[in-house]
XYZ file of C-alpha atoms in Angstrom:
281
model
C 131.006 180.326 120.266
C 133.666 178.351 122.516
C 135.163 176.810 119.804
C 137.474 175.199 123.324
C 134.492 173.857 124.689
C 132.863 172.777 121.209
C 136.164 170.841 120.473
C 135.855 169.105 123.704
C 132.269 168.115 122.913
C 133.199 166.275 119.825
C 135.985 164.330 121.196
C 134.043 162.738 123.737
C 131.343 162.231 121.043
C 133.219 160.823 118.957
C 134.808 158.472 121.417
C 131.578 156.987 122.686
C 130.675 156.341 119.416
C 133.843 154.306 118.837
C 133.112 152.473 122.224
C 129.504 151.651 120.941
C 131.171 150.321 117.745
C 133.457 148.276 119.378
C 130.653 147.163 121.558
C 129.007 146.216 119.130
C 131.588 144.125 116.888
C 132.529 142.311 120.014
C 128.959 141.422 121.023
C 128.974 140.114 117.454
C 131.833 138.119 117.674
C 130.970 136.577 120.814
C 127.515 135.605 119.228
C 129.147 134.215 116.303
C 132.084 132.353 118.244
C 129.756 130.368 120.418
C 128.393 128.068 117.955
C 131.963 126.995 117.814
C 132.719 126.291 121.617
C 133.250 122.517 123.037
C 129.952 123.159 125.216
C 127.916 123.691 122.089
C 129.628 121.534 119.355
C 128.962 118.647 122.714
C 125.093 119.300 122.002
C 125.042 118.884 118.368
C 127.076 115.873 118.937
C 124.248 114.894 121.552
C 121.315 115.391 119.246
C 123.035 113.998 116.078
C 123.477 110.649 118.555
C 120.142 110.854 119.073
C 119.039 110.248 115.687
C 121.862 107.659 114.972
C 123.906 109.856 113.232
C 127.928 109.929 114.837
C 131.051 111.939 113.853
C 133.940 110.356 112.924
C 136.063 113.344 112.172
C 137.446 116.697 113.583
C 134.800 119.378 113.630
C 135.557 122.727 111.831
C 135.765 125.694 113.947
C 136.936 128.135 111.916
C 134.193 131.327 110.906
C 133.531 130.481 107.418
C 133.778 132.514 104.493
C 134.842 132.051 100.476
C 135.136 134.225 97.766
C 132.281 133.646 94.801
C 133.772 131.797 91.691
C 132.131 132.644 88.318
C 132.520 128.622 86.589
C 131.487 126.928 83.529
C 130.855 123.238 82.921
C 132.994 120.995 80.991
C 131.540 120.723 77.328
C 131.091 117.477 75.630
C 131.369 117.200 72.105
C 130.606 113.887 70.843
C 133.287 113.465 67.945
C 136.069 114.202 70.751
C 135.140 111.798 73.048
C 134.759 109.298 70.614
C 138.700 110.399 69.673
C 139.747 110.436 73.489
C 138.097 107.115 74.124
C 138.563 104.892 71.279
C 140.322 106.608 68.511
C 138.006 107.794 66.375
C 136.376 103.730 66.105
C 133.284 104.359 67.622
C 129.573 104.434 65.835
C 128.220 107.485 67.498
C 124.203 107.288 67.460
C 121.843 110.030 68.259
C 119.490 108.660 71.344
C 116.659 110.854 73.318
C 116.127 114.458 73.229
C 119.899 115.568 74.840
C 121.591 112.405 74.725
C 123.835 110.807 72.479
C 125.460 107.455 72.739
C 129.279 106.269 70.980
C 129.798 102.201 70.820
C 133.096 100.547 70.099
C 133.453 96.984 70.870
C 132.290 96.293 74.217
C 132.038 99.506 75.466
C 130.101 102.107 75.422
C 129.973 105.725 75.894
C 126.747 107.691 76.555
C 126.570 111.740 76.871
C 123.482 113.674 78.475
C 123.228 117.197 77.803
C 126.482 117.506 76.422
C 127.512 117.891 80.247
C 127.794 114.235 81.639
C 130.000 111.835 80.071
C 128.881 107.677 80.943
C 131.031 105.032 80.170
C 130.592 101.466 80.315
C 133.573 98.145 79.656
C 131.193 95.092 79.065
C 134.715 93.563 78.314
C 135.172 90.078 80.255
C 139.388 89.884 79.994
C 140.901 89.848 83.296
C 143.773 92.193 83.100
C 145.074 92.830 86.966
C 144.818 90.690 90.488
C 145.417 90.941 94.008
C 143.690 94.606 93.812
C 143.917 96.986 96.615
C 143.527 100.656 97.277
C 146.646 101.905 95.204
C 146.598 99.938 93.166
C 142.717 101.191 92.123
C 143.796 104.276 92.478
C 147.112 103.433 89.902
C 144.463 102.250 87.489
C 142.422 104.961 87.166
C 144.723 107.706 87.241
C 146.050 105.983 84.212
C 143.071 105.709 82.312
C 142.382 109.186 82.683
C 145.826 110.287 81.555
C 145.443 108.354 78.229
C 142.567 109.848 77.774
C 144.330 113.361 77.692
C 141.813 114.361 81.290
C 144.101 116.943 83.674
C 144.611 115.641 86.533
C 146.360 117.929 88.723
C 142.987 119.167 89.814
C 141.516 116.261 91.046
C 141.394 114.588 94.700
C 140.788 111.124 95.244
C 138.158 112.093 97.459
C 136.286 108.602 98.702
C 137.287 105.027 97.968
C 135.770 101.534 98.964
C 135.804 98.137 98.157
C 132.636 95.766 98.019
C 133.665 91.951 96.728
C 136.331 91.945 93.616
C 134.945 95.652 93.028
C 136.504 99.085 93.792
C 134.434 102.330 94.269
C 136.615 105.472 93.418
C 135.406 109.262 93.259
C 137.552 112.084 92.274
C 136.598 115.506 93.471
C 137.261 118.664 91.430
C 139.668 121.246 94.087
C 140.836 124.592 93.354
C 142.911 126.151 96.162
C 142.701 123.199 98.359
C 139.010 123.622 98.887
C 136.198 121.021 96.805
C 134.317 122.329 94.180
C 131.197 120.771 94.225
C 129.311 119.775 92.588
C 132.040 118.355 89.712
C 133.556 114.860 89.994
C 134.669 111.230 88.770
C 133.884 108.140 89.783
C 134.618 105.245 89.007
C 134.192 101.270 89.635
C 137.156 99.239 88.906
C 137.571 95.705 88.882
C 140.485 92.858 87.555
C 139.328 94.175 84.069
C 140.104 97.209 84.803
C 137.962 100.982 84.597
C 134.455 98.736 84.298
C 132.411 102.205 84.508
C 132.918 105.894 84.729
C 130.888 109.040 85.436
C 132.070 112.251 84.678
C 130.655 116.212 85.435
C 132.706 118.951 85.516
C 133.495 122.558 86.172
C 136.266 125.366 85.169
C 137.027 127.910 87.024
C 136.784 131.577 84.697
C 136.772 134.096 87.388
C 137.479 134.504 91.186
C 135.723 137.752 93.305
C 137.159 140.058 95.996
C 134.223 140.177 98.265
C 134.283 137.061 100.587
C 131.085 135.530 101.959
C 129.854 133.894 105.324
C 127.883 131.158 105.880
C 126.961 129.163 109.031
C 129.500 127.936 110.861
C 130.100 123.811 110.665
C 128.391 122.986 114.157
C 125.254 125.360 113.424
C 125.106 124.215 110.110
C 125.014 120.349 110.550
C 122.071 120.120 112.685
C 119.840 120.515 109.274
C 120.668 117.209 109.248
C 118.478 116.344 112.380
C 115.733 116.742 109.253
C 117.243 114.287 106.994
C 116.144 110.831 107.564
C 118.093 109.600 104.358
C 121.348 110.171 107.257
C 119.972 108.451 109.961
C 122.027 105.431 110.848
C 125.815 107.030 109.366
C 128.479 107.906 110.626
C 130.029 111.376 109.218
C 133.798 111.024 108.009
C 134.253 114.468 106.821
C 133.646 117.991 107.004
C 134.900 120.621 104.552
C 134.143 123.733 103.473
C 133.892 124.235 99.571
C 132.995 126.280 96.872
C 128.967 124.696 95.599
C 127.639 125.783 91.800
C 123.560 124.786 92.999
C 122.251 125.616 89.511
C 118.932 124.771 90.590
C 118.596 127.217 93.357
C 120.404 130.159 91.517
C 117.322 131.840 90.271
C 119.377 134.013 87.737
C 120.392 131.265 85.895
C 118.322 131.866 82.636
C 118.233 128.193 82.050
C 118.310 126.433 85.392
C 117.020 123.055 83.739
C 120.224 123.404 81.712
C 122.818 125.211 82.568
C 125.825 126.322 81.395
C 127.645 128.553 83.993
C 127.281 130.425 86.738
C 128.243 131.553 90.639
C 129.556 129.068 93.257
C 128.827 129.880 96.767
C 130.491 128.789 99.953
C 129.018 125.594 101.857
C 129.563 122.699 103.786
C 130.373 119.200 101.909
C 129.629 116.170 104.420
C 130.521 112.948 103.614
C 129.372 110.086 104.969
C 131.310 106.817 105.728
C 129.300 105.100 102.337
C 130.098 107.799 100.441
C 126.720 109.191 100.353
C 127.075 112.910 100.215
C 125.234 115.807 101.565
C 126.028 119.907 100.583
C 124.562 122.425 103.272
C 124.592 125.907 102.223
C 122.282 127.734 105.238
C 123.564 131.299 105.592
């Protein structure tokens, strides 16, 4: 055998076949890359217009990818809240299957599947005026601080004002990205925190392996489908981490769950706060 002429052979083999990767990957990247290219993010803009949807905010362009989070939601127990909320005062009363409500005074506390925390101020004291947007914000941060909540992983994520009242929501972030779907909101008024709604997650384990998704412009036009949109404007677009229970057929009990996978997606928010999660891969 000419071991010369055998050698030879498998260099050039082997060097077409790194060309043909390359090829390849390139192609790939070039496939992927134009869905992020003025020309094409122009026509989504076009055919969003057409339905009366409009962007109001800088268009991601990066190719998408997170790493899965393995998270749990918050647990309620009943006896705590009624310590964090009114010192121990309240008559706690077993309601429907799942529920359970605590009253103390004029207000009330009800919790749903030991997962999402309700609570109501029927109080009529007026307690703060000229509100505005920090000052809203001052409030509630300070009511959830008494209340022993951690704040230094929540965004103030959305906030409007309708009348004398002030619409808050408080996103859940870990590593600067949204973890949806766990937040706070809140209405506040000159009597202060006059309701609250509260689901959350914790975070108990990152992965290695990252995973794609659609990039922003491909992935918006699902909302070409969505007549609830028609008629907004879009003020945001972020990637961030999404625990769909309800999708993730492994869950054992997707009705209720108790923890489970995130997966990348997109979190669009609209300029009434009304909020839509696309996760098309």
């Amino acid at each position: 055998m000419d071991w010369s002429k055998a050698k030879t052979i498998l260099i050039v083999a082997f060097l077409v076949t790194n060309i043909l990767l390359v090829a390849v990957l390139l192609s790939s990247q070039r496939q992927v890359e134009t869905t992020t290219k003025e020309g094409f993010i122009e026509d989504v803009t076009k055919l969003l217009n057409n339905k009366n949807i409009f962007i109001d905010t800088e268009m991601p362009k990066e190719i998408p990818s997170l790493n899965i989070l393995t998270v749990e939601y918050e647990m309620l127990d009943s006896y705590e809240a009624n310590r964090k909320y009114f010192n121990g005062k309240g008559k706690i009363e077993s309601k429907d299957k799942g529920t359970t409500g605590i009253i103390y005074n004029d207000e009330y506390i009800l919790i749903t599947n030991k997962k999402i925390l309700s609570y109501e101020n029927k109080k009529q004291e007026n307690k703060y005026k000229n509100l505005n947007n920090e000052l809203a914000k001052t409030i509630a941060i300070k009511f959830l601080e008494e209340r022993n909540y951690d704040t230094s992983d929540m965004l103030l994520s959305y906030i409007k004002n309708e009348g004398d009242t002030y619409y808050l929501e408080f996103s859940k972030i870990y590593k600067d990205k949204y973890l949806e779907k766990a937040n706070t909101t809140m209405e506040i008024d000159s009597r202060g925190v006059r309701k609250l709604d509260r689901i959350w997650l914790k975070v108990l384990n990152e992965g290695e392996t990252p995973i794609y998704i659609s990039t922003a412009p491909k992935a918006i036009l699902s909302l070409l489908g969505k007549e609830e949109v028609y008629g907004k404007t879009i003020k945001d677009i972020s990637l961030c981490y999404y625990f769909g229970p309800m999708e993730q057929k492994y869950v054992k009990e997707p009705n209720d769950p108790r923890k489970g996978n995130t997966f990348p997606a997109w979190r669009v928010l609209f300029d009434d706060g009304y909020k839509i999660i696309i996760d098309n891969y």
